[in-house]
Short mmCIF file of C-alpha atoms in Angstrom, two decimals:
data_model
loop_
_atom_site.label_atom_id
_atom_site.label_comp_id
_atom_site.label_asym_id
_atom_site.label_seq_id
_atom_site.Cartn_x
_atom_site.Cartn_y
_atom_site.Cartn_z
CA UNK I 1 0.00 0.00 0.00
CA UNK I 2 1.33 3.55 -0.76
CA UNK I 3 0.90 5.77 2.35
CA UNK I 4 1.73 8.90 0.58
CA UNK I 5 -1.73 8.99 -1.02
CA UNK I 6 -4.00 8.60 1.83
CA UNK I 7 -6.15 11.74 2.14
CA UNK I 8 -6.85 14.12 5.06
CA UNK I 9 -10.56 12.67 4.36
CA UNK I 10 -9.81 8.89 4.83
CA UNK I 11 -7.53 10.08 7.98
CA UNK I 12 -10.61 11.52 9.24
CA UNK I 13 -12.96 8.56 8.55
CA UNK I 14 -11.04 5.88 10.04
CA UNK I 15 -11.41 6.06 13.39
CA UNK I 16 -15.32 6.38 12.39
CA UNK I 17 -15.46 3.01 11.33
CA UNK I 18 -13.44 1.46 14.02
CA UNK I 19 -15.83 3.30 16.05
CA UNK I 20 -18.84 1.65 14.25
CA UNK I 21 -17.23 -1.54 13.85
CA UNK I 22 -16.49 -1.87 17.53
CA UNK I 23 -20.21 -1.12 18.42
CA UNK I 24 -20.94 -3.78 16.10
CA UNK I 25 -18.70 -6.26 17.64
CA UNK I 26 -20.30 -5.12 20.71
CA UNK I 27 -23.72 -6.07 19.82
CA UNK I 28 -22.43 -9.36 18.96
CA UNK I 29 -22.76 -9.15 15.02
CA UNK I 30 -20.44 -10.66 12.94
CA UNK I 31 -20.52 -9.49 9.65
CA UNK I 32 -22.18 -6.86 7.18
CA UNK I 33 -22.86 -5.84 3.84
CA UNK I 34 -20.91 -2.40 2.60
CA UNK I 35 -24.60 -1.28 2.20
CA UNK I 36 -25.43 -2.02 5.89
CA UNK I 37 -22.44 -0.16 7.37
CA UNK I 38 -23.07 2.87 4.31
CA UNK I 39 -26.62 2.65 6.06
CA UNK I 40 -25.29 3.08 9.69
CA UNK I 41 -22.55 5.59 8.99
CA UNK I 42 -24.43 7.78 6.24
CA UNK I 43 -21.64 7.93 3.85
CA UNK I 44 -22.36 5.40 0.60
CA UNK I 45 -21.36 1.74 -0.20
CA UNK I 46 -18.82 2.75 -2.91
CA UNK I 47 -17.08 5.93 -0.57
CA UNK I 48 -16.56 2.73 2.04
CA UNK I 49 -14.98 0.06 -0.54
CA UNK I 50 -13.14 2.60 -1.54
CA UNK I 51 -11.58 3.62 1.52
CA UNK I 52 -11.03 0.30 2.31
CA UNK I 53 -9.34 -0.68 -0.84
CA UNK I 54 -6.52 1.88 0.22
CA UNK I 55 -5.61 -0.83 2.95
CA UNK I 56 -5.87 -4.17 0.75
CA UNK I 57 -9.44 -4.17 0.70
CA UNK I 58 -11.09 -6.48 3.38
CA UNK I 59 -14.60 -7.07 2.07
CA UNK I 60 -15.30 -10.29 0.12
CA UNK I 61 -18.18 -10.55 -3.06
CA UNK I 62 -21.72 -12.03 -1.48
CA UNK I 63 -20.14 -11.74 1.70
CA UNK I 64 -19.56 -8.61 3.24
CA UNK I 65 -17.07 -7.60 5.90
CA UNK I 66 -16.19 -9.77 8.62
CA UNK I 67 -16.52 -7.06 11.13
CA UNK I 68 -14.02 -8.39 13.91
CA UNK I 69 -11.53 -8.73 11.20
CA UNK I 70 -11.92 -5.42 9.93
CA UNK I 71 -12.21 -4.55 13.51
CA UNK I 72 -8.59 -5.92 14.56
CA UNK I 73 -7.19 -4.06 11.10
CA UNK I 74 -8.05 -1.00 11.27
CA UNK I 75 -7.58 -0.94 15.14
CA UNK I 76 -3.69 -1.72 13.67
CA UNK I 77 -3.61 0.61 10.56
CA UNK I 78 -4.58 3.39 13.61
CA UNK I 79 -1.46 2.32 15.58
CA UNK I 80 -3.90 1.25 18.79
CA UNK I 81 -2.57 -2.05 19.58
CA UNK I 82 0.32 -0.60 21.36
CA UNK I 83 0.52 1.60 24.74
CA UNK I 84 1.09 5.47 24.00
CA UNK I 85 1.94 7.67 27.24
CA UNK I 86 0.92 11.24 26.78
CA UNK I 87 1.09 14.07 29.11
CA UNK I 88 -1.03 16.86 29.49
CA UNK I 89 0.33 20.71 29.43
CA UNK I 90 -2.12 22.63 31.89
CA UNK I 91 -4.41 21.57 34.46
CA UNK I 92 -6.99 24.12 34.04
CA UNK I 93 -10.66 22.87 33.09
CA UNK I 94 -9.86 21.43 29.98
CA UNK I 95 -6.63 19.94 30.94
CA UNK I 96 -8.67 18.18 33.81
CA UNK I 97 -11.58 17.15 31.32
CA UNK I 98 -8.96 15.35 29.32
CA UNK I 99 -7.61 14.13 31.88
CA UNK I 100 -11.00 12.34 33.13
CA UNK I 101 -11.66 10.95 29.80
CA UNK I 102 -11.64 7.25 30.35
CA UNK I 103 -12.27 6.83 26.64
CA UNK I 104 -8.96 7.55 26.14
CA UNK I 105 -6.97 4.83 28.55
CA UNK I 106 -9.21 2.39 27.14
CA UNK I 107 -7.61 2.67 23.66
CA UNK I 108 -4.18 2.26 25.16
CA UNK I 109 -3.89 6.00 25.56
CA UNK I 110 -2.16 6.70 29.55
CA UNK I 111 -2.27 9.90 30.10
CA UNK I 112 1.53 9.66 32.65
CA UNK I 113 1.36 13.33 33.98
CA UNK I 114 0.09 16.69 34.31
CA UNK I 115 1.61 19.69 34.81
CA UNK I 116 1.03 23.71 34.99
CA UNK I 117 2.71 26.44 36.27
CA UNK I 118 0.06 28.01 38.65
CA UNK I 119 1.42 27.41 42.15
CA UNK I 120 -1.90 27.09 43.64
CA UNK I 121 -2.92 24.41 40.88
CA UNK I 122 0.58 22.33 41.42
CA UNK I 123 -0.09 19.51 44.29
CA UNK I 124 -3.89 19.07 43.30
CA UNK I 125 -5.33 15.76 42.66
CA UNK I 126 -6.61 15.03 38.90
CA UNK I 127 -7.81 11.28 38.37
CA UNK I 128 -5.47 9.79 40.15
CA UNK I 129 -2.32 12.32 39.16
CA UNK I 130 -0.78 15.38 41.16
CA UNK I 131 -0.28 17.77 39.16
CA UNK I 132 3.03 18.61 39.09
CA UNK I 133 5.38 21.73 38.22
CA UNK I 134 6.12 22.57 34.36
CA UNK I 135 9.80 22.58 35.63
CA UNK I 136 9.72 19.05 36.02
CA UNK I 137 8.65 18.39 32.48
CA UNK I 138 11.58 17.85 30.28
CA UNK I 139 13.26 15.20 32.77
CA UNK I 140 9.65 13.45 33.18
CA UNK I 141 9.24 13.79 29.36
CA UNK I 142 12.52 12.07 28.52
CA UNK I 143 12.05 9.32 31.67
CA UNK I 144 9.02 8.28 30.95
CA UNK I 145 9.05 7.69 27.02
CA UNK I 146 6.19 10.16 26.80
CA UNK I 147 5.05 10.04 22.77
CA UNK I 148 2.44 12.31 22.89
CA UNK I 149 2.00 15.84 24.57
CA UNK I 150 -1.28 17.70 25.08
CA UNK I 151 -0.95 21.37 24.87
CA UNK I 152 -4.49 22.80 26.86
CA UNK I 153 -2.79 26.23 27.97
CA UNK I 154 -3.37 29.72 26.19
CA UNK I 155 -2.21 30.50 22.75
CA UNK I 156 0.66 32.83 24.39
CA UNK I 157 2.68 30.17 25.54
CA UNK I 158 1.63 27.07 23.88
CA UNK I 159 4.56 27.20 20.92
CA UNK I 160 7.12 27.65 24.12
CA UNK I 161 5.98 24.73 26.03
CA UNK I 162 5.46 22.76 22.19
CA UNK I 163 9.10 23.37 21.88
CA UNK I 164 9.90 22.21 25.30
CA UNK I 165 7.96 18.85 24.26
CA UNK I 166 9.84 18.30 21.16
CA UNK I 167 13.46 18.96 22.19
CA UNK I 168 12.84 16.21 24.65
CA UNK I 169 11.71 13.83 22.01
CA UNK I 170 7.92 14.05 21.53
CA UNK I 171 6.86 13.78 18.46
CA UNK I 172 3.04 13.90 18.05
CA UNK I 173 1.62 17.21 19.50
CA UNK I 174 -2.11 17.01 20.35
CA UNK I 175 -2.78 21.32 20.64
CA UNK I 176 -5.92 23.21 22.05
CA UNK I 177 -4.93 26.38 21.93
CA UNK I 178 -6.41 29.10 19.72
CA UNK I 179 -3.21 28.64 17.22
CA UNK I 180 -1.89 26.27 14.46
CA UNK I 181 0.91 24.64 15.92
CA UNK I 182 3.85 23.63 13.24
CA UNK I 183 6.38 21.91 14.50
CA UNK I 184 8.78 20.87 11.88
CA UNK I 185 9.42 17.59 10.14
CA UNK I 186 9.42 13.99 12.13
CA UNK I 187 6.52 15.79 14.54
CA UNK I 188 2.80 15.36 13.75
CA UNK I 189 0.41 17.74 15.17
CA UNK I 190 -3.25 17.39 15.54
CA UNK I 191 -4.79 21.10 15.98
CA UNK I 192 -8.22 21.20 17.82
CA UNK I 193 -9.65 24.50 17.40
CA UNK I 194 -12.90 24.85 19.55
CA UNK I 195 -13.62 28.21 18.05
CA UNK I 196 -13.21 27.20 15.00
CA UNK I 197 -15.64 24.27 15.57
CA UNK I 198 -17.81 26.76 17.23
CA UNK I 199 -17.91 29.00 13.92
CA UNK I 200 -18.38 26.50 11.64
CA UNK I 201 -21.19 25.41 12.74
CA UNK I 202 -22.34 28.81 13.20
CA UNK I 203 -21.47 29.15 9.38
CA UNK I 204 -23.38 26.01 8.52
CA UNK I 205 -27.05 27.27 10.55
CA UNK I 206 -26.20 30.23 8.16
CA UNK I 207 -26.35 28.23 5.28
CA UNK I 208 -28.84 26.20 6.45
CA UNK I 209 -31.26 29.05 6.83
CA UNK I 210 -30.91 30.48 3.47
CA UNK I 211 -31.39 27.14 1.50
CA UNK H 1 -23.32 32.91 -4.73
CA UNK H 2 -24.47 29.74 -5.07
CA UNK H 3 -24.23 28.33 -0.94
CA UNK H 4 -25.15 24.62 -1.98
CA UNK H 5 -21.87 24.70 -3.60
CA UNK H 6 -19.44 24.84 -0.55
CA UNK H 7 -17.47 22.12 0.50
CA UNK H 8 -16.58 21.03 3.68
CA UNK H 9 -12.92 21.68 3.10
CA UNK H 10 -14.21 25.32 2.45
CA UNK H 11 -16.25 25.38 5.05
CA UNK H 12 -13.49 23.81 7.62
CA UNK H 13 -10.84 26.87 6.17
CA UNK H 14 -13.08 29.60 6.70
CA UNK H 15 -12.74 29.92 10.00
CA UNK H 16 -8.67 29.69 9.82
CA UNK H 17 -9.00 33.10 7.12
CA UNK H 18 -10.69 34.87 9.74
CA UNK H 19 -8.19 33.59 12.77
CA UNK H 20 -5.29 35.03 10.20
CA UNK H 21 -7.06 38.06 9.12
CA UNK H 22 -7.88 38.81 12.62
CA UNK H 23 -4.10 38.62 13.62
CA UNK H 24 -3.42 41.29 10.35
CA UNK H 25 -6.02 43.33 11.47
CA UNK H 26 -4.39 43.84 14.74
CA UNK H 27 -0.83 43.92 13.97
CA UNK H 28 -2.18 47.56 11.56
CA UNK H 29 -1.59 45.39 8.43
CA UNK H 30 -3.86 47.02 5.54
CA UNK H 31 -3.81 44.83 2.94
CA UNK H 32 -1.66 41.34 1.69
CA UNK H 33 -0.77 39.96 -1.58
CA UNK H 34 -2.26 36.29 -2.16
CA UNK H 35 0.82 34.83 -1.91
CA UNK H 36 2.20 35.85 1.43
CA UNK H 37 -1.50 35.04 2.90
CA UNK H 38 -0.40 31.39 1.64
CA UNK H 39 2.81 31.55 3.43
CA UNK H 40 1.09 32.55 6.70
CA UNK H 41 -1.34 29.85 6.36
CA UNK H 42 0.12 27.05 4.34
CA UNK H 43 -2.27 26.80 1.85
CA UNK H 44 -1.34 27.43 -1.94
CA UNK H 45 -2.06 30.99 -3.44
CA UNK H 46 -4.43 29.42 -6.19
CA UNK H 47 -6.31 27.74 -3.13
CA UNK H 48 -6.78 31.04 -1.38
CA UNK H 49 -7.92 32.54 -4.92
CA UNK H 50 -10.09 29.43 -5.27
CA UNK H 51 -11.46 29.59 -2.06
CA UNK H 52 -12.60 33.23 -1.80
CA UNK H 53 -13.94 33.38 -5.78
CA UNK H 54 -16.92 31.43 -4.11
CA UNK H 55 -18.03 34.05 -1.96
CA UNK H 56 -17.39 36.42 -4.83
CA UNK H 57 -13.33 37.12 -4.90
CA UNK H 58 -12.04 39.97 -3.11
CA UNK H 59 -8.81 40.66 -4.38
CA UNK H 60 -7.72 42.74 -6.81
CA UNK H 61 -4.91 41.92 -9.31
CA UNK H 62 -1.63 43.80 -8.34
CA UNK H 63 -3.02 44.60 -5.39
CA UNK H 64 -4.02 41.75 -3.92
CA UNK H 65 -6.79 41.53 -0.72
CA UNK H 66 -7.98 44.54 1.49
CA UNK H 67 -7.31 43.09 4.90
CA UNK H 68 -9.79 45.14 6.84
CA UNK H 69 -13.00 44.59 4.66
CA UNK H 70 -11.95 40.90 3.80
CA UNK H 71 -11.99 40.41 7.25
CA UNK H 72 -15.40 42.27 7.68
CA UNK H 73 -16.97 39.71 4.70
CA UNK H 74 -15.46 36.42 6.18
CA UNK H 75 -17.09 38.02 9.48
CA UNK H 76 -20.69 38.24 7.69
CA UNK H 77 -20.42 35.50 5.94
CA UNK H 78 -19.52 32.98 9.45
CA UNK H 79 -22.53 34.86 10.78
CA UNK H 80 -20.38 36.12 13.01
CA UNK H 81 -21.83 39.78 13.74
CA UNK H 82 -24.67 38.41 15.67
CA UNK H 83 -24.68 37.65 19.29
CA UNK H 84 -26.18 33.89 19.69
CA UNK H 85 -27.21 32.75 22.74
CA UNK H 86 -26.17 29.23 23.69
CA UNK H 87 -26.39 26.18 26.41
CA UNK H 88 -24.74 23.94 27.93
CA UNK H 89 -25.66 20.64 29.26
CA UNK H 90 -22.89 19.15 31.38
CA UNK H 91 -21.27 20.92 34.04
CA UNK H 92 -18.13 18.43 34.47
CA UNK H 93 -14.92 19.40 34.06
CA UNK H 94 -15.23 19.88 29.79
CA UNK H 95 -18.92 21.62 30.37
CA UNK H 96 -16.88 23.95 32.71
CA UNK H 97 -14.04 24.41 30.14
CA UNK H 98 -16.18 25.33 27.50
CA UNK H 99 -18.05 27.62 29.72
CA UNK H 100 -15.04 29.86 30.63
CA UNK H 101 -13.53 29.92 27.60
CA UNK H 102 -13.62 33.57 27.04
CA UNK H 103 -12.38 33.30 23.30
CA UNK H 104 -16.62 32.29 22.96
CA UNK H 105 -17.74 35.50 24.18
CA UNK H 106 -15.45 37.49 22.46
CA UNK H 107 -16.94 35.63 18.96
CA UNK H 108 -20.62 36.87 20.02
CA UNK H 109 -21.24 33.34 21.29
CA UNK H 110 -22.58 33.88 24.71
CA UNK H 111 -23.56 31.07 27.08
CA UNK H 112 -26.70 31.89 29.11
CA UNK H 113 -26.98 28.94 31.33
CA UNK H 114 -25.16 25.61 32.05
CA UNK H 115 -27.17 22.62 33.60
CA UNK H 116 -26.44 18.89 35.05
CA UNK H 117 -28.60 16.53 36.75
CA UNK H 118 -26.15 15.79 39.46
CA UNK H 119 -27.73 17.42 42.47
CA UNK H 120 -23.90 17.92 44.12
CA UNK H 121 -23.39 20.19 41.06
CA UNK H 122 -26.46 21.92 40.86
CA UNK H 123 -26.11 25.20 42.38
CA UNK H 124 -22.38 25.57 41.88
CA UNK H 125 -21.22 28.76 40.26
CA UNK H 126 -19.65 28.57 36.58
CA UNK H 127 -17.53 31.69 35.17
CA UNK H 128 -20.53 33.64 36.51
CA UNK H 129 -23.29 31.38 36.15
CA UNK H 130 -25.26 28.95 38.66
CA UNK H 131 -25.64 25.41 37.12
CA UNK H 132 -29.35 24.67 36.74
CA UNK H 133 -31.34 21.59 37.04
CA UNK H 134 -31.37 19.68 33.65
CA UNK H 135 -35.72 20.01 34.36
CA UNK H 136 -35.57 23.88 33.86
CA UNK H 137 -34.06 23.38 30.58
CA UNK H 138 -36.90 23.68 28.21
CA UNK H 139 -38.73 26.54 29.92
CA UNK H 140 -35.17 28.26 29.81
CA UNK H 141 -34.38 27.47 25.95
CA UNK H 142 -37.80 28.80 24.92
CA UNK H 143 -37.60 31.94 27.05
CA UNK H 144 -33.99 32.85 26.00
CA UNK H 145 -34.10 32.33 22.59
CA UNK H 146 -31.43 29.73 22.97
CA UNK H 147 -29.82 29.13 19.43
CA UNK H 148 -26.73 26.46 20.04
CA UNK H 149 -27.07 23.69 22.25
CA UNK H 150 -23.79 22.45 23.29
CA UNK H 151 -23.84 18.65 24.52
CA UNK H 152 -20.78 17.91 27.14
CA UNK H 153 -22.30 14.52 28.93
CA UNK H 154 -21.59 11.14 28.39
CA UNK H 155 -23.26 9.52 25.03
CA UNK H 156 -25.82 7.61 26.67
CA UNK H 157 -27.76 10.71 27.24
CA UNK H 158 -26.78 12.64 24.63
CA UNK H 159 -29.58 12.03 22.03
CA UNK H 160 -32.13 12.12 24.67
CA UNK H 161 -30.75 15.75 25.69
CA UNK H 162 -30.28 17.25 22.02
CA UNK H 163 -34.10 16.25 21.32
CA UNK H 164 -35.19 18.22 24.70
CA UNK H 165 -33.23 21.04 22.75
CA UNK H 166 -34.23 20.54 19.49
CA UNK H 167 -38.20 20.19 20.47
CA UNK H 168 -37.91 23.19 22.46
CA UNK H 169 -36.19 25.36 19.52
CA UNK H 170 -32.96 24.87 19.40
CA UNK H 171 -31.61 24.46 15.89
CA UNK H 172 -27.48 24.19 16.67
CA UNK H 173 -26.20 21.20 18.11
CA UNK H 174 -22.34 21.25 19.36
CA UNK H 175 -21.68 17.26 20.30
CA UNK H 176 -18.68 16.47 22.33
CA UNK H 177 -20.20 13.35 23.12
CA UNK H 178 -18.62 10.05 21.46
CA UNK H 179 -21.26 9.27 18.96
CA UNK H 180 -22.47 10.72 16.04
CA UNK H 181 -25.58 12.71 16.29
CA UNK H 182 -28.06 13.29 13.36
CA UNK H 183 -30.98 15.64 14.50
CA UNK H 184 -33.11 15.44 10.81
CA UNK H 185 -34.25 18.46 8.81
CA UNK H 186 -33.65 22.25 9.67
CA UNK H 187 -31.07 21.19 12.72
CA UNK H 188 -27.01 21.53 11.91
CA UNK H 189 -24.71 19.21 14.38
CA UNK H 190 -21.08 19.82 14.65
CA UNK H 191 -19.70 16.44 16.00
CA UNK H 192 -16.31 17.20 18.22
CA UNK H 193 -15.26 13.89 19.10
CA UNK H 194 -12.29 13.81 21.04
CA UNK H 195 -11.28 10.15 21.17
CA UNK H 196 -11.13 10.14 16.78
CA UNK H 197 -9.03 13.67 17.13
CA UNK H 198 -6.52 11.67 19.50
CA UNK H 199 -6.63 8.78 16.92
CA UNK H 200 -6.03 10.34 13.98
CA UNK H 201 -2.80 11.91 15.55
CA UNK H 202 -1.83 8.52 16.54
CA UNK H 203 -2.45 7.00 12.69
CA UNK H 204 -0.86 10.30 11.12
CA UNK H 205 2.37 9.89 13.46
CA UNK H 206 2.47 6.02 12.65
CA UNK H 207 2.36 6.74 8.66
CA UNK H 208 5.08 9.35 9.41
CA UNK H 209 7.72 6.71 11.08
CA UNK H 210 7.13 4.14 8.03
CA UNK H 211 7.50 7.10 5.89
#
C-alpha cells in the first residue's frame, strides 16, 4: 500500500469506522454488507470500498465484511494495539476534562502526567495524578518515554511549552490552543480549534437558513 | 453565490481566514498579496484565490486583498456579527471548560446557562453562572431564545438531551459526546469527538515513522 496517497478525508474517517465496527462487535454481530455499514454511517457503499481498498481491501463478493476482522485491522492501521503515554500541558478545566476521559486509557492512551505552572494548581489531585510543576517536564518527558504531549494552555505560551515537548523527544503534539501549531518535520500535530468548531457550525445554521 | 456549492474543506478553512485576518487586522496590516497570505497559512495561493472566488473574490490583481473589509466579509459570511445565545448541558470538568472559555464571548457566542442533573453540582457557580437543574431546561431554551445547544455529557444521554433542545427550539447542536448525532431536517450538528481527534494523531504519526 502507498501511504503517501491517503487523504486528510480517509484520515478523518477511520477512526469512524473502528468506532462503528467496535459497536458492532459489541452487539455481537459478525458481519455486514458495505450497504449495511453505508446505512449506519451515512456515507455510501462505494465511498466505504473505496476507503477500504486503500488498505488491501477487506470485504469479500456475497459476503460482506467480517466485522471483527476489519475490527482488529483498522484498530492496527490506527497504531492502537500498542501503549502510548501522553502528558497533558495545563491543568486548568480542559486539561482536567482530558484528563477524566476514560475513553482515552481504554484505547491504550495513559495519560503519565500533568503539569502547569500556577502554584496554587501544582499539588492538586486530577484522576489519580498530582499535578506537578512545568519545571519538572523535560526530565519526566525524557524518563518516561512520553510520545504524545497535550498542549491545553493559552495560545501565548503554547509554541514555548510545544518546543519544550519536542526537544525532549515528543513527536506527536495534540494542541488546544487558539493557534496552528507547526512543529517541523518527524513531529505530527493534531490542531483542535474549539472556536473554529464553534464558527463552523455557526457558518453552517447560516447556510442552512438560506437554503 | 451559489451556498449549496461549498465544500466542507471550504467550510473547515473559513474559520482559519478569519483567525489570520484577525491577527493582520491587529498587527495595523492594511492589505496582503495572495501569496504571502499562503505563506502565513500554508495553503497554496491558487487555493486562497479558489477559495474566496466562491463568496465572490475579493482581491484585486496587483493589489491583492484589502485586509480590513476581507476580514469584515469572512465576518458576515460565518454569521459572526450576531450575538447567539447558547447552552450547555454538562457541568463536568469539559462543560466547565467550555463555559469559561472567554475566546466564545469574544466571537458573540454567549452562554446563558449551564445545567447537570447531578444534584452535588447543581447550584455551583460557573464563570458567573449557577448550574441549573437539567428540568428547567426547556422553559429556559424557549424563554432565551437559545440558538446552540452544546452537549458535554456522556453519550448515553446525549440524544435524549439534544431532542429536549431541538423540540424546544434549538436548531445548533455542538456534540462532544462520542457518537455521532443526526438531528433530521432544519437542525445543523457539529460532532467534536475527542477520542477520533486523538486517533487520527496517533495513525498520522504512525504513517510518518514508516515514511
Amino acid at each position: 500500500m502507498n501511504q503517501k496517497k491517503i487523504s486528510s478525508a480517509v484520515i478523518h474517517r477511520l477512526p469512524k469506522y473502528y468506532r462503528h465496527l467496535g459497536e458492532l462487535v459489541d452487539s455481537g454481530i459478525q458481519r455486514i454488507s458495505s450497504r449495511d455499514l453505508s446505512i449506519r454511517m451515512r456515507i455510501t457503499a462505494s465511498q466505504i470500498r473505496h476507503d477500504l481498498n486503500q488498505f488491501g481491501g477487506f470485504g469479500q463478493q456475497g459476503y460482506g465484511y467480517n466485522v471483527g476482522s476489519l475490527y482488529k485491522e483498522i484498530e492496527k492501521i490506527l497504531g492502537l494495539g500498542e501503549k502510548h503515554n501522553m502528558v497533558v500541558i495545563g491543568a486548568g478545566n480542559l486539561g482536567k476534562a482530558l484528563a477524566h476521559y476514560q475513553d482515552f486509557k481504554a484505547r491504550g492512551f495513559n495519560i503519565e502526567g500533568i503539569f502547569d505552572n500556577n502554584e496554587k494548581i501544582i499539588g492538586e489531585k486530577v484522576s489519580g495524578l498530582t499535578v506537578k510543576s512545568i519545571d519538572e517536564l523535560p526530565e519526566f518527558v525524557r524518563e518516561h518515554h512520553i510520545e504524545i504531549g497535550t498542549i491545553a494552555i493559552p495560545k501565548t505560551e503554547a509554541k514555548k511549552m510545544a518546543k519544550v515537548l519536542v526537544d525532549n523527544g515528543v513527536r506527536q503534539i495534540w494542541n488546544f490552543a487558539h493557534t496552528d501549531l507547526h512543529m517541523g518535520d518527524g513531529v505530527v500535530v493534531e490542531n483542535v480549534n474549539l472556536t473554529e468548531s464553534l464558527m463552523r457550525l455557526s457558518f453552517m445554521a447560516a447556510l442552512d437558513k438560506k437554503q
